[in-house]
Amino acid sequence: MNSDSEILDEFGRKVVKAVYDDNLRYLKQIISNTTKWGQGKEFIEAFDSVPLPEKETLFKFYNEQIRTGIFSFLSIFENDENFKLVYEKNGVQVDLNEISEMLKAEPIIENGWIDRFSDEIN
């Protein structure tokens, strides 16, 4: 069985890659008009005439919204004992909330999951 910190890091890496990085990457593609297969055309057209400083502000706002969304989602598992996030290996289960001091803050604290695992932060 992996250590508690390895389990949390594995989960954190997946959350950051699948939620945080994917969302920021898509916004960058929209702003720079580099989406695949013409996805988001209506958004690209809307942001095309927006000056760069406003695009940068939009990116910062969106970044904070994603962080807040992850924080709020994970807080469900801290605040309601009916919901669990469970890691299982070889039939042994570990509740992620129990092995973390504050699961909802793991992504956003200094040197947290986003700082350590994101490919999209500047």
PDB file of C-alpha atoms in Angstrom, residues 14 17 26 46 50 63 72 94 96 102 115:
ATOM      1  CA  LYS A  14      -5.060  13.582 -11.454  1.00  0.00           C
ATOM      2  CA  LYS A  17      -4.234  17.475 -14.866  1.00  0.00           C
ATOM      3  CA  TYR A  26      -8.792  25.340 -23.289  1.00  0.00           C
ATOM      4  CA  ALA A  46     -16.144  37.123 -28.954  1.00  0.00           C
ATOM      5  CA  VAL A  50     -10.628  42.031 -26.679  1.00  0.00           C
ATOM      6  CA  ASN A  63      -7.778  30.680 -12.982  1.00  0.00           C
ATOM      7  CA  SER A  72     -15.761  23.934  -3.232  1.00  0.00           C
ATOM      8  CA  VAL A  94      -8.337   4.695   2.521  1.00  0.00           C
ATOM      9  CA  LEU A  96      -8.697  10.685   1.390  1.00  0.00           C
ATOM     10  CA  MET A 102      -7.625  19.776   4.919  1.00  0.00           C
ATOM     11  CA  ASP A 115       1.992  24.509  -7.618  1.00  0.00           C
TER      12      ASP A 115
END
